[in-house]
mmCIF file of C-alpha atoms and ligand atoms in Angstrom:
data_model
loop_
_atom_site.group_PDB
_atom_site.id
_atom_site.type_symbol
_atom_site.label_atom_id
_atom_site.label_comp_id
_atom_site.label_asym_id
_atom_site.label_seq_id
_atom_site.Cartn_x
_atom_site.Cartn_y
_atom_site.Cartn_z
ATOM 1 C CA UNK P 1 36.904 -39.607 -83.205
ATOM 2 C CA UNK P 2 33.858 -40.541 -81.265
ATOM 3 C CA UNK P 3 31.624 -38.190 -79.742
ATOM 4 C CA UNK P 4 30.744 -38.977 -75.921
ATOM 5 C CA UNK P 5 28.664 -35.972 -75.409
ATOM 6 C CA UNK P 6 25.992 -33.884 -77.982
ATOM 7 C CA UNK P 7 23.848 -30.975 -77.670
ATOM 8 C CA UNK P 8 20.568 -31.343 -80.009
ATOM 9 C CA UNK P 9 18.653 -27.495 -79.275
ATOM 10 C CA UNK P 10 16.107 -29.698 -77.223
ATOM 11 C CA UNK P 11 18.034 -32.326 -74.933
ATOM 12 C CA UNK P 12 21.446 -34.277 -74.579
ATOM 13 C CA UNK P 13 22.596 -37.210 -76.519
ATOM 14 C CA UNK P 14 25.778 -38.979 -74.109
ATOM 15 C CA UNK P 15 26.957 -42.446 -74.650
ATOM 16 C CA UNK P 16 25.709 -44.576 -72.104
ATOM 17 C CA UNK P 17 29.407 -45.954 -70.759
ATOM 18 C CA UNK P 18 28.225 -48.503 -68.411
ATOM 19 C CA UNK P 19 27.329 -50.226 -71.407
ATOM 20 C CA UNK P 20 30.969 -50.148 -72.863
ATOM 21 C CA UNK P 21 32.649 -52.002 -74.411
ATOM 22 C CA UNK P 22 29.862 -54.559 -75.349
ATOM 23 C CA UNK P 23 27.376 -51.686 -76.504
ATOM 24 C CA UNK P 24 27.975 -48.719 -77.531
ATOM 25 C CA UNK P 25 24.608 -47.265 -76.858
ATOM 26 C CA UNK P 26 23.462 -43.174 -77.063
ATOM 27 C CA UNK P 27 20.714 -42.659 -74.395
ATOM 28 C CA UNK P 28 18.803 -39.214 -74.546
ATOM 29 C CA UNK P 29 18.780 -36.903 -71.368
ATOM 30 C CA UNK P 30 15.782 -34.827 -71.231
ATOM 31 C CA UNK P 31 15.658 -34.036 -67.604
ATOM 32 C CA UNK P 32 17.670 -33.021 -64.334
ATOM 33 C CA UNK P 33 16.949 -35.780 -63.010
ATOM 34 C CA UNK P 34 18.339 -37.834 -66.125
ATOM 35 C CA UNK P 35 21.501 -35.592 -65.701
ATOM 36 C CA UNK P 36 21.463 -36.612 -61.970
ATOM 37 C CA UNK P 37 20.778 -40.230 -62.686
ATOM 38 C CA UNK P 38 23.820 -40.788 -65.482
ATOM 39 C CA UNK P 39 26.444 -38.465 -63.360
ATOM 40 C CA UNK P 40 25.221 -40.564 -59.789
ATOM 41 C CA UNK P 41 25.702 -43.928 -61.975
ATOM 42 C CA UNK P 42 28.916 -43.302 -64.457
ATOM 43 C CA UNK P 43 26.988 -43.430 -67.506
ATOM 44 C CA UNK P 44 28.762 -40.568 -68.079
ATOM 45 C CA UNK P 45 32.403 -39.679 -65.983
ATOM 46 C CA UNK P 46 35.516 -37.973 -66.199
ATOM 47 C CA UNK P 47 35.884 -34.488 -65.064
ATOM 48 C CA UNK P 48 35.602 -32.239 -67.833
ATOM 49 C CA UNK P 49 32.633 -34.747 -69.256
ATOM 50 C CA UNK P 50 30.640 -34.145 -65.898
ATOM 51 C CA UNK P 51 31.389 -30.336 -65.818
ATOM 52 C CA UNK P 52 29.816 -29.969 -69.279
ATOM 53 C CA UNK P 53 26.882 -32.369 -68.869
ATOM 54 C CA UNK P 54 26.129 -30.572 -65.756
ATOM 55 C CA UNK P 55 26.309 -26.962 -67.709
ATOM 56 C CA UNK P 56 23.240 -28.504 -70.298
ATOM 57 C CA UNK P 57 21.666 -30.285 -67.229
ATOM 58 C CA UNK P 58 21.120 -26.401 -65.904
ATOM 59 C CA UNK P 59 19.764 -25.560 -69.040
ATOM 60 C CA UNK P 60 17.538 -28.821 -68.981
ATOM 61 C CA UNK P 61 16.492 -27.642 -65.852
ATOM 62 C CA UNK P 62 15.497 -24.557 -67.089
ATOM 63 C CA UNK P 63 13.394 -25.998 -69.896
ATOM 64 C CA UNK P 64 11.729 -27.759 -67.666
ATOM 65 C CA UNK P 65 10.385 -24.573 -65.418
ATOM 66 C CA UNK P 66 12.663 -25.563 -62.552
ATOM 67 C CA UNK P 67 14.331 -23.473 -60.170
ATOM 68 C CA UNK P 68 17.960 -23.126 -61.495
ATOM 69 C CA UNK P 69 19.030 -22.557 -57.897
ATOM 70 C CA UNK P 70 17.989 -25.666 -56.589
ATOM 71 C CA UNK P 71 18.832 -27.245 -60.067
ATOM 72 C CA UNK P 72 22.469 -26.237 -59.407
ATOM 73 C CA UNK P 73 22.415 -27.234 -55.515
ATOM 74 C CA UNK P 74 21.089 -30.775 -56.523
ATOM 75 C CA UNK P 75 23.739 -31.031 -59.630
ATOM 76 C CA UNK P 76 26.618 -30.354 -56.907
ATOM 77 C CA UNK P 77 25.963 -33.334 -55.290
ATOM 78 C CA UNK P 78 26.319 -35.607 -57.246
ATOM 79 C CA UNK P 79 30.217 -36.360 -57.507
ATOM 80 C CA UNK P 80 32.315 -34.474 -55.147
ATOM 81 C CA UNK P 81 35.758 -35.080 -56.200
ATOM 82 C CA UNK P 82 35.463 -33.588 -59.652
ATOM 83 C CA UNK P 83 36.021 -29.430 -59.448
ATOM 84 C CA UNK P 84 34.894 -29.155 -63.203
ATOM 85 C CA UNK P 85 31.283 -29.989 -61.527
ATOM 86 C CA UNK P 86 31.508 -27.249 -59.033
ATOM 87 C CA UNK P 87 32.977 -24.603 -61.269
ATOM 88 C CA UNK P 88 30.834 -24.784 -64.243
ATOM 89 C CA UNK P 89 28.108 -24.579 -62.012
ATOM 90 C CA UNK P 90 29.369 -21.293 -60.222
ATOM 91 C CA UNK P 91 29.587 -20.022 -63.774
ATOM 92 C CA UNK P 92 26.252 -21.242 -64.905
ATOM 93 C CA UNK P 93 24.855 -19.366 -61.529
ATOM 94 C CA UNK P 94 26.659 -15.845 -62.716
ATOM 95 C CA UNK P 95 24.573 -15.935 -66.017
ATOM 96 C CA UNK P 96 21.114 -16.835 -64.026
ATOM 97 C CA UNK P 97 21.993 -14.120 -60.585
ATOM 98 C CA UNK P 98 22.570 -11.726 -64.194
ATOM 99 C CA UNK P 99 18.988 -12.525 -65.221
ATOM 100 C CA UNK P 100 20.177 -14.306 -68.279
ATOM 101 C CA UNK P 101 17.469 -15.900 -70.729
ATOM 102 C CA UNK P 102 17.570 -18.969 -72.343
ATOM 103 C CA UNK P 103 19.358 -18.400 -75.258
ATOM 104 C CA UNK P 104 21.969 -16.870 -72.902
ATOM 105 C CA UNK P 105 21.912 -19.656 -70.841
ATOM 106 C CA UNK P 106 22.025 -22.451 -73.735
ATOM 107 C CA UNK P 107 24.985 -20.121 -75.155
ATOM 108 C CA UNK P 108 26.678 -20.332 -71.774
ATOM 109 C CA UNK P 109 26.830 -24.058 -71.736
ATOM 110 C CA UNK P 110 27.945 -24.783 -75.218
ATOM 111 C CA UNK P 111 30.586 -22.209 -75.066
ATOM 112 C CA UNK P 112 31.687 -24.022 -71.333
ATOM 113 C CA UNK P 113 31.475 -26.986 -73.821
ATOM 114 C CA UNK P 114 33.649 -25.661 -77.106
ATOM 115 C CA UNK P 115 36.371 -24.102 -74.294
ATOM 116 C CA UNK P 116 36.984 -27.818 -73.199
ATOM 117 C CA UNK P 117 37.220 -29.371 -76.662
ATOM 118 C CA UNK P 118 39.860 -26.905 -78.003
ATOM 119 C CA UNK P 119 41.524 -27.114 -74.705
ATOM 120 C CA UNK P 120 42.215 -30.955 -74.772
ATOM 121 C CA UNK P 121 43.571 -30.377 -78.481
ATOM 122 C CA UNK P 122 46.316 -28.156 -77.160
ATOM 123 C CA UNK P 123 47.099 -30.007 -74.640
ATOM 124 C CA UNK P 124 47.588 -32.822 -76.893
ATOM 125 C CA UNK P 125 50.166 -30.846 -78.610
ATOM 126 C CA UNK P 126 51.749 -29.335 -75.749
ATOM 127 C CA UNK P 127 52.034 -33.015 -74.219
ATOM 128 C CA UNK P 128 54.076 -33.889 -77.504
ATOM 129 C CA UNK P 129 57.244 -32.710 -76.175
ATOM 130 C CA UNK P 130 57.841 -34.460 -72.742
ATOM 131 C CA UNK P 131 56.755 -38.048 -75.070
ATOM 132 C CA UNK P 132 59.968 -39.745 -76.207
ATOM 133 C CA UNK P 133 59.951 -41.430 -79.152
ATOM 134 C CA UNK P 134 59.675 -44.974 -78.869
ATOM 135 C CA UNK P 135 57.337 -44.105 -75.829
ATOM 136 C CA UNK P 136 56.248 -46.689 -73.493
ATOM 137 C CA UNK P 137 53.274 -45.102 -72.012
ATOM 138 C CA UNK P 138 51.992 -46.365 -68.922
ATOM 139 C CA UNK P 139 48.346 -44.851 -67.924
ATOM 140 C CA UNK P 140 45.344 -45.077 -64.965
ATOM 141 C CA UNK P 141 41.549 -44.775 -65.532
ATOM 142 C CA UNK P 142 39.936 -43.079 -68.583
ATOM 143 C CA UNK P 143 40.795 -39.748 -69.937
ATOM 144 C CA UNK P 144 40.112 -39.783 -73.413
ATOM 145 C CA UNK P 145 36.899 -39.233 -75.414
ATOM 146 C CA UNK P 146 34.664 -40.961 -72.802
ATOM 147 C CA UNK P 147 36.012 -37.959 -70.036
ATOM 148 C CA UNK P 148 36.112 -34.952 -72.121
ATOM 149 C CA UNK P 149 34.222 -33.441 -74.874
ATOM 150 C CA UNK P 150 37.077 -33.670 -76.881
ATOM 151 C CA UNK P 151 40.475 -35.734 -77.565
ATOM 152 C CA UNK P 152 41.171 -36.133 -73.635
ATOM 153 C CA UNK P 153 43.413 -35.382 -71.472
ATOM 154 C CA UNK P 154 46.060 -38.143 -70.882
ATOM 155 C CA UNK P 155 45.027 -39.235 -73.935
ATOM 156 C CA UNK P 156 44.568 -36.894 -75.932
ATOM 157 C CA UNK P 157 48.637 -36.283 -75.463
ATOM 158 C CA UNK P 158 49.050 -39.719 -76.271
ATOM 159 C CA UNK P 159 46.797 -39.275 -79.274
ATOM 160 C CA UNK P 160 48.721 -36.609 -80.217
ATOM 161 C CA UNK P 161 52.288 -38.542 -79.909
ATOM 162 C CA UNK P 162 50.540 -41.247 -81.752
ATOM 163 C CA UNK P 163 49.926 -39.051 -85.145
ATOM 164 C CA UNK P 164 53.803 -37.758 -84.563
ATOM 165 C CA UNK P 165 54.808 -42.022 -84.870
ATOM 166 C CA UNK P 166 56.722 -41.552 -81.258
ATOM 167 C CA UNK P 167 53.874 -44.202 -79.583
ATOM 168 C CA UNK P 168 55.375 -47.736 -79.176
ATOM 169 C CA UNK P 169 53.108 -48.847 -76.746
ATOM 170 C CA UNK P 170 50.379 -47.729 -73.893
ATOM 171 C CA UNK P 171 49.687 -50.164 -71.280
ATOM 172 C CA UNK P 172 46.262 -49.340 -69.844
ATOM 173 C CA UNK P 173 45.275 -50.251 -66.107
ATOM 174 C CA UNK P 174 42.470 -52.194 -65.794
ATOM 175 C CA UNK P 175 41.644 -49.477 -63.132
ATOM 176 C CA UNK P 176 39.434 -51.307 -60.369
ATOM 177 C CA UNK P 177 37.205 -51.576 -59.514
ATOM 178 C CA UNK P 178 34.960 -50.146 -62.301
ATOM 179 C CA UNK P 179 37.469 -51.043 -65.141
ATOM 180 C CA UNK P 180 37.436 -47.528 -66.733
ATOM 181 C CA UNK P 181 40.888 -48.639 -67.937
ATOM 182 C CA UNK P 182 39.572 -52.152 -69.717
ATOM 183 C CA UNK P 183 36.488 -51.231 -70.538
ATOM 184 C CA UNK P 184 36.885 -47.803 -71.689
ATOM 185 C CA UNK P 185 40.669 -46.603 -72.520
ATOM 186 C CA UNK P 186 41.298 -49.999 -74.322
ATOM 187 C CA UNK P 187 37.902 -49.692 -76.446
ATOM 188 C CA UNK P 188 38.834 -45.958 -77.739
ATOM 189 C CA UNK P 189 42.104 -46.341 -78.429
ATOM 190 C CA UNK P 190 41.489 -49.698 -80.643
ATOM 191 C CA UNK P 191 38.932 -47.819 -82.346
ATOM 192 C CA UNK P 192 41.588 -44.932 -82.964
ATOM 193 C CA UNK P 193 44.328 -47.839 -84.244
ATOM 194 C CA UNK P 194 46.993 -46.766 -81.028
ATOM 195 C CA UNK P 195 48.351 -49.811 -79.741
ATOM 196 C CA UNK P 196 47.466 -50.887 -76.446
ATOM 197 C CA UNK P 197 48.208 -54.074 -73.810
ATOM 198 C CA UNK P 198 45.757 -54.402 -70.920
ATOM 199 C CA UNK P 199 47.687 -54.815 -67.917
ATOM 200 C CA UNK P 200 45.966 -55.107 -64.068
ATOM 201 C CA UNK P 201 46.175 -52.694 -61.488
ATOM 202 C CA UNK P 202 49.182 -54.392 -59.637
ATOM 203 C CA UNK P 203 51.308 -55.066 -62.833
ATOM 204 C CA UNK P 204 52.493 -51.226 -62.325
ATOM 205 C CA UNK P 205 55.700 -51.872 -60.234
ATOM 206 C CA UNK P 206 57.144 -54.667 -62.372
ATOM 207 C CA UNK P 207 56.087 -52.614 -65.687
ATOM 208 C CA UNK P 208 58.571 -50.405 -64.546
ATOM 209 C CA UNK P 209 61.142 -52.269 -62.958
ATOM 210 C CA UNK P 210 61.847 -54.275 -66.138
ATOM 211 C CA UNK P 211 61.716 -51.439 -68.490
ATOM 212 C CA UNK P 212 58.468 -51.891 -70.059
ATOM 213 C CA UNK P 213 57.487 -48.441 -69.464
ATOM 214 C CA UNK P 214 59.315 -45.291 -70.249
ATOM 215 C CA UNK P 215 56.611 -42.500 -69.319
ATOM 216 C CA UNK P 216 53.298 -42.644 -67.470
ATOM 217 C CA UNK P 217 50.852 -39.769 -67.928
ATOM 218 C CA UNK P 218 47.636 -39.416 -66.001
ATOM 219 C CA UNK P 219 44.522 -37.295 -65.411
ATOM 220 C CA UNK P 220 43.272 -35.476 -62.923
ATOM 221 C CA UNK P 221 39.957 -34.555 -61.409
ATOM 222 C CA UNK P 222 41.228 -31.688 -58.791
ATOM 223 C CA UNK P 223 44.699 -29.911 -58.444
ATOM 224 C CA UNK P 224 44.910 -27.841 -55.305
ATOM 225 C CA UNK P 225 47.351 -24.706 -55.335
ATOM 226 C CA UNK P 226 50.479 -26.703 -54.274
ATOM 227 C CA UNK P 227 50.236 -29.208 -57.411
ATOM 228 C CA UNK P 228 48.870 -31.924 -54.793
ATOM 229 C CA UNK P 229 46.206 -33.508 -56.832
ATOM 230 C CA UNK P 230 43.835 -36.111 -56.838
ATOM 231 C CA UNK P 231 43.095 -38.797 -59.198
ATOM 232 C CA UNK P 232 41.390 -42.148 -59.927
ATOM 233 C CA UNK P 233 42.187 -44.319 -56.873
ATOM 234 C CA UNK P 234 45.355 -46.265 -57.558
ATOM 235 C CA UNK P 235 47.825 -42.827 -58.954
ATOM 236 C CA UNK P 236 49.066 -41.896 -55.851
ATOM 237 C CA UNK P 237 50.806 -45.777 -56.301
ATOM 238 C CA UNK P 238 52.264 -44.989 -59.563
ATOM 239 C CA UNK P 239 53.411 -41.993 -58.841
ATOM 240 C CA UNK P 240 55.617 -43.306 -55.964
ATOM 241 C CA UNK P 241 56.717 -46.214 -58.024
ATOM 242 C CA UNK P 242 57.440 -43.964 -60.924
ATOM 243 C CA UNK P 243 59.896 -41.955 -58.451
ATOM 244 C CA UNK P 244 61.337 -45.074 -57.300
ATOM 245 C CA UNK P 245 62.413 -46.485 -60.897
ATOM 246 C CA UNK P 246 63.037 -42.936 -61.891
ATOM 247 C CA UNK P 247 60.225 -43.012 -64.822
ATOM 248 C CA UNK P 248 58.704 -38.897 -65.860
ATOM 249 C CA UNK P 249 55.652 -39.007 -64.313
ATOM 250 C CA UNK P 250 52.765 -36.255 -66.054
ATOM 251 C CA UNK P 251 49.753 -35.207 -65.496
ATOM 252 C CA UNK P 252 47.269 -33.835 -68.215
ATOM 253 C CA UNK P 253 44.747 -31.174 -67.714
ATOM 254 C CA UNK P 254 42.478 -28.508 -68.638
ATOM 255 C CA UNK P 255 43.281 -25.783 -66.229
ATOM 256 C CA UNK P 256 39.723 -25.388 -65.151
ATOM 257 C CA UNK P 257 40.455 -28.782 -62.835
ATOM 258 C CA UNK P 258 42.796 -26.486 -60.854
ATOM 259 C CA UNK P 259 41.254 -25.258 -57.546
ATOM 260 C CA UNK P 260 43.415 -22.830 -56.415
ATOM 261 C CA UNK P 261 41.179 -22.069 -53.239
ATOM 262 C CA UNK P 262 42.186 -25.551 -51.404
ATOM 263 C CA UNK P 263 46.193 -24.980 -50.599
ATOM 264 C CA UNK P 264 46.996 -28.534 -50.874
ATOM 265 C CA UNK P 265 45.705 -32.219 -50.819
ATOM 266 C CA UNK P 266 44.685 -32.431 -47.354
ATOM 267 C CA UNK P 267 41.484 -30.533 -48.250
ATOM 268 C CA UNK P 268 40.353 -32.334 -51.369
ATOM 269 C CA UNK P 269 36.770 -34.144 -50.960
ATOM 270 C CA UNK P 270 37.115 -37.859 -51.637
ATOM 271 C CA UNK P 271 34.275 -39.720 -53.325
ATOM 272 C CA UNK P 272 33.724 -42.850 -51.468
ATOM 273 C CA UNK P 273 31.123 -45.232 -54.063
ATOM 274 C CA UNK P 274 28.893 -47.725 -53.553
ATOM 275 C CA UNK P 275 30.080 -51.358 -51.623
ATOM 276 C CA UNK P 276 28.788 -53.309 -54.238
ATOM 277 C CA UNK P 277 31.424 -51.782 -57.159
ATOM 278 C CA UNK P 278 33.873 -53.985 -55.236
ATOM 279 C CA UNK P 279 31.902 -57.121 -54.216
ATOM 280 C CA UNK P 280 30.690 -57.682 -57.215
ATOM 281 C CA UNK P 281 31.703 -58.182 -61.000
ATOM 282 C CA UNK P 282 28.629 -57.927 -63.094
ATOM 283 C CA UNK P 283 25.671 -59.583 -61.083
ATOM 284 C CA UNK P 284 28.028 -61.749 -59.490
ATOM 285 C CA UNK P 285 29.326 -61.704 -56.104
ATOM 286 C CA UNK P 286 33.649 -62.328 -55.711
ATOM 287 C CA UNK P 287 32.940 -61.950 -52.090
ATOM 288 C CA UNK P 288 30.660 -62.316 -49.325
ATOM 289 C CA UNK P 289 28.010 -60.852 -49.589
ATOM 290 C CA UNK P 290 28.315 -59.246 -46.273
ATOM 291 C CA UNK P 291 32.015 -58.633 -46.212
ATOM 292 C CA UNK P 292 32.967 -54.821 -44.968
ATOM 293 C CA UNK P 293 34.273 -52.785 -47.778
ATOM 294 C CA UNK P 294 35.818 -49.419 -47.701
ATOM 295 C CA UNK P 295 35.462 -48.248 -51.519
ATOM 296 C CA UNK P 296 37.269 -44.439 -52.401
ATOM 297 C CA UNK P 297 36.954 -43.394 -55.811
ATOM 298 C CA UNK P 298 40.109 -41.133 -55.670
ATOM 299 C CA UNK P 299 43.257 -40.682 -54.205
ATOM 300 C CA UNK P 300 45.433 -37.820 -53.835
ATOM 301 C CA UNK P 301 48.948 -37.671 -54.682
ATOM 302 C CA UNK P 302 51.442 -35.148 -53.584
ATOM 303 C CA UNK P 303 52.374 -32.127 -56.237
ATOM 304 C CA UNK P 304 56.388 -33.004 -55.590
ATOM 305 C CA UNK P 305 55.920 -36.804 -57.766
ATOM 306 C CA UNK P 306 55.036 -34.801 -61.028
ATOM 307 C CA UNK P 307 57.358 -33.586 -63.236
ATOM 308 C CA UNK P 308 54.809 -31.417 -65.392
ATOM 309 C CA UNK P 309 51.393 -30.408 -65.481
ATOM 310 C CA UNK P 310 50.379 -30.623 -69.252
ATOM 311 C CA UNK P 311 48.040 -27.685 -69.874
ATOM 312 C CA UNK P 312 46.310 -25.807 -72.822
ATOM 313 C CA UNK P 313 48.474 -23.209 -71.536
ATOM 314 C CA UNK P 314 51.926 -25.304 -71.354
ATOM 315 C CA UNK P 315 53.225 -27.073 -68.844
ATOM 316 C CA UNK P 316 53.005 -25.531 -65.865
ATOM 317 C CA UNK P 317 54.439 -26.352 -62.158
ATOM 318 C CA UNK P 318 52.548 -25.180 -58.983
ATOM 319 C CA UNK P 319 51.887 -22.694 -57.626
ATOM 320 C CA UNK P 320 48.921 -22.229 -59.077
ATOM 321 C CA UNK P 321 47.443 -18.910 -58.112
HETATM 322 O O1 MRU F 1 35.503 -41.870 -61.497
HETATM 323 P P1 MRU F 1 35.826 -41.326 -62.861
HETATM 324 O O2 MRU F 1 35.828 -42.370 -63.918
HETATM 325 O O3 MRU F 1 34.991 -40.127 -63.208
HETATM 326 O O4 MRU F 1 37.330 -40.824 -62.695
HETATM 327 C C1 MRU F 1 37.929 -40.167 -63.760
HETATM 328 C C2 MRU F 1 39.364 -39.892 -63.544
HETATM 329 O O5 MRU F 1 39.926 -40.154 -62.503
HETATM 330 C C3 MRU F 1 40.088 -39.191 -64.658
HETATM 331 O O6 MRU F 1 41.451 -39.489 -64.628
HETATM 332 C C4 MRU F 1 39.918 -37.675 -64.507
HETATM 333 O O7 MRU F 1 38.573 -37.326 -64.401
HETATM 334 C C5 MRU F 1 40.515 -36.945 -65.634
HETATM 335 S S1 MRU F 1 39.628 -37.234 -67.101
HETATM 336 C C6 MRU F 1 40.144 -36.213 -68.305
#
């Protein structure tokens, strides 16, 4: 399995994943403001990826004789949606308000790190038993080894059902409008020999109508108490199709992307990106250049659509307290 994310003693290693799937290219992070720059720009995403990065971006910060305070207050901003972000960063605050020293600190981080690896591997197995076999897997965005530390989430169940022979097929979204689906999901799970079709966004509804799918699973980036959750724009759509056709729809997690402080969806901060994701593909414009554009990263859908939420601790069903 590739490794998205590596700690060297000194600085970060990450795969740069704006460069995927033409390159794949491992750019060194030395500073905060490297950490900043990659999390602000997706060179590195999903929301256990971002919660660790950020964890070795305090120690970074550290290294570099900077106020871990403001180090953490700057880190926070940079992708709201995401609760891994904000909660490794509480916990990287206890060890500094305890006066912790570096080797504390550096400890903190990689064990923030090894606690998301082994969790993705358990879910994997606990995903096992809602996949059918002959599974049809529809999924959204990317959750695999270019959003966690480890296996993934959503994928990692599917890499998981894979190694048990029950995988016919995953159909990947493209996921619009920065293709995490085509350019990422598709590249790992080649590499990994799982057999995948790229579909687009709006082939979801007749994927399912027809039969082509028999079980979509999905990430998350923040569940609130009642299960409502939110997710790379475009779930919320599969989820209601999935109800409609009567498909098991699943969500994969670690359970540090629960928030059980915000009761339920309405609360949930939603990233809204740059206009030029959508107006342009590559350097070129499919627009006008001055067309309006309202561009949210995520999308919350409610906690009654999901049948399970796949966890390193089973599957679980809100509340979540
Ligand atoms: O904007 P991204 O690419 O960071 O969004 C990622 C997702 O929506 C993933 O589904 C989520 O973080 C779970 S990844 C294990």
């Amino acid at each position: 399995m590739l490794k998205s994310v590596e700690w060297t003693g000194n600085y970060l290693v990450i795969v740069d994943q704006t460069k995927l799937p033409e390159k794949l290219e491992y750019i060194e992070l030395h500073t905060v403001s490297d950490v900043q720059d990659a999390i602000v720009n997706m060179k590195v995403r999903g929301a256990p990826l971002i919660g660790v990065v950020a964890a070795y971006g305090v120690l970074l910060g550290v290294l570099e004789g900077r106020n871990p305070y403001m180090v953490i207050e700057q880190l926070k901003k940079t992708r709201p949606t995401a609760v891994n972000l904000e909660k490794v960063l509480d916990e990287m605050q206890v060890v500094i308000d305890e006066g912790g020293d570096l080797t504390e600190i550096e400890n903190r981080a990689r064990e923030i790190e090894r606690r998301e690896v082994e969790a993705t591997y358990r879910i994997g197995l606990v995903g096992l038993d809602v996949v059918p076999d002959n599974a049809r897997i529809l999924t959204i965005c990317n959750t695999g080894v270019f959003a966690t530390p480890g296996i993934g989430t959503a994928l990692g169940v599917i890499y998981k059902a894979h190694e048990a022979g029950k995988v016919e097929m995953v159909y990947a979204l493209e996921t619009r409008p920065v293709l995490q689906g085509a350019r990422l999901t598709v590249f790992e799970l080649m590499e990994n020999g799982v057999d995948v079709t790229l579909v687009v966004d709006s082939m979801a509804g007749i994927l399912m109508a027809r039969n082509y799918v028999n079980l979509v699973i999905v990430g998350a980036d923040r569940v609130a108490a009642n299960g409502d959750f939110a997710n790379k724009i475009g779930t919320l759509n599969l989820a209601v199709l999935a109800r409609h056709f009567k498909i098991p729809f699943f969500v994969a997690l670690p359970t540090s992307t629960i928030d059980p402080n915000i009761e339920n969806g309405e609360n949930i901060p939603l990233e809204e990106r740059p206009e030029d994701e959508v107006k342009k593909i590559g350097d070129r414009y499919i627009t006008r250049p001055d067309a309006k554009v309202f561009n949210l990263a995520f999308d919350v859908t409610p906690g009654e659509f999901v049948h399970g939420f796949i966890t390193e601790k089973g599957i679980l069903t809100p509340p979540f307290k």
